[in-house]
Short mmCIF file of C-alpha atoms in Angstrom, two decimals:
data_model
loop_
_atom_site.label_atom_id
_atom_site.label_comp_id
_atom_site.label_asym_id
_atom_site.label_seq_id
_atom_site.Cartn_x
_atom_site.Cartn_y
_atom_site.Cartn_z
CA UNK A 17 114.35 85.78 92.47
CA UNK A 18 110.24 86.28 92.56
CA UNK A 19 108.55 88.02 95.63
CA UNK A 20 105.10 90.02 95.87
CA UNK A 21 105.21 92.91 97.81
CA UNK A 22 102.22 93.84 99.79
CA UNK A 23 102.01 97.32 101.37
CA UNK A 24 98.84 98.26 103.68
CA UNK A 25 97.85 101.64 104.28
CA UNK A 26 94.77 103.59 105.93
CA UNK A 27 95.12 106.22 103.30
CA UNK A 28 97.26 107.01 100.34
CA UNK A 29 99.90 109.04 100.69
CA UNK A 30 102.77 110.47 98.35
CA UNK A 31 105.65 108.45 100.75
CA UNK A 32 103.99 105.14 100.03
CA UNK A 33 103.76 105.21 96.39
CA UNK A 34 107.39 106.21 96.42
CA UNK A 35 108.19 103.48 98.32
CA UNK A 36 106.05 101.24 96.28
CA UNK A 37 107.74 102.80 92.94
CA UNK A 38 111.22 102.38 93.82
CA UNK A 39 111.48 99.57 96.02
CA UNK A 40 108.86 96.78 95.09
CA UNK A 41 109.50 95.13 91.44
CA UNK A 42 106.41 92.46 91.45
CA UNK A 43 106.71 90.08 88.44
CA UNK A 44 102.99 90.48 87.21
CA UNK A 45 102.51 94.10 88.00
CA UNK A 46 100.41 95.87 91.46
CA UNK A 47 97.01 96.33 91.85
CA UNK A 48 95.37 98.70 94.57
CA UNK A 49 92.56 98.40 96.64
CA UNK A 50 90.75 101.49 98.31
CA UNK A 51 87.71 100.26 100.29
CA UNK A 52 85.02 103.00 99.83
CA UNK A 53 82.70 104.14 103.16
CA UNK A 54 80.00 105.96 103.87
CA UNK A 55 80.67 109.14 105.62
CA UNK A 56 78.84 110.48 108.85
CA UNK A 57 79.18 114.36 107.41
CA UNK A 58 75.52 114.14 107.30
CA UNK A 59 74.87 113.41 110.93
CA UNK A 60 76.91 116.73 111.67
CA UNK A 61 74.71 118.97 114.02
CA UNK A 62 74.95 122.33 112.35
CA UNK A 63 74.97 124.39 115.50
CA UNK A 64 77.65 122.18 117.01
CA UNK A 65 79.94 124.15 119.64
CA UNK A 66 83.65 123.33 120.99
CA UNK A 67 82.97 121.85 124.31
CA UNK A 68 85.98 121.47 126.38
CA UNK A 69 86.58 118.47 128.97
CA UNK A 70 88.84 118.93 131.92
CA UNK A 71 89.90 115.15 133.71
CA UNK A 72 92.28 114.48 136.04
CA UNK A 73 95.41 112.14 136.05
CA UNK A 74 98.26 111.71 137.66
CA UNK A 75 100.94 110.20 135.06
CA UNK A 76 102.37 110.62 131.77
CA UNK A 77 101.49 106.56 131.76
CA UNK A 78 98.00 106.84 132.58
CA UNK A 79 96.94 109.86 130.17
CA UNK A 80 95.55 107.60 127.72
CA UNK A 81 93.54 105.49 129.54
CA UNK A 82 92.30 108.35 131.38
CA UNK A 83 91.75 110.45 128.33
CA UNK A 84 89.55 107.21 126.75
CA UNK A 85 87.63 107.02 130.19
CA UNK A 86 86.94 110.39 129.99
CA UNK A 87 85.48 110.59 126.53
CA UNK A 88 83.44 107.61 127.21
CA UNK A 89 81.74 108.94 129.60
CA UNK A 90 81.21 112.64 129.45
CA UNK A 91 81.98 113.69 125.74
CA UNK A 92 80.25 110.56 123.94
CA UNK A 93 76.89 110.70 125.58
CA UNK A 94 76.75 114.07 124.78
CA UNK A 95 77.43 113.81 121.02
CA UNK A 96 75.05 110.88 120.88
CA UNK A 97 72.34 113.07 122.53
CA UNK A 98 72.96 115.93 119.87
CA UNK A 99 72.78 113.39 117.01
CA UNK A 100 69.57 111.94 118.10
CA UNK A 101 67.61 114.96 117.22
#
């Protein structure tokens, strides 16, 4: 019996190699892949503050959407503003 096993993650973690170690036996072997990006630390305003947000909603349901809403248009244009300077 031949398979491949393919496991995707965002970021390694101690769980998935386990899994990968005890479960998967590929015929030829595993290879892994870590994409490499450029960070944003250097965009960081130094003098950046905690700025808290208060929006309303009604439901548990809606929280999400609302939260999304609300970060779109209050928290973001203020971050992009800082970042410009």
């Amino acid at each position: 019996k031949k398979r491949q096993s393919i496991i995707f993650s965002s970021f390694p973690a101690v769980e998935i190699m386990s899994l990968y170690h005890r479960h998967c036996s590929n015929e030829r072997g595993g290879v892994a892949v870590r994409a490499v990006t450029k960070g944003a630390i250097t965009k960081v305003v130094k003098e950046s503050r905690h700025a808290f947000q208060r929006f309303s909603c009604n439901s548990a349901e809606e929280l999400p959407k609302r939260r999304m809403k609300a970060f779109a248009s209050k928290v973001y244009p203020q971050l992009a503003k800082s970042t410009e300077r």
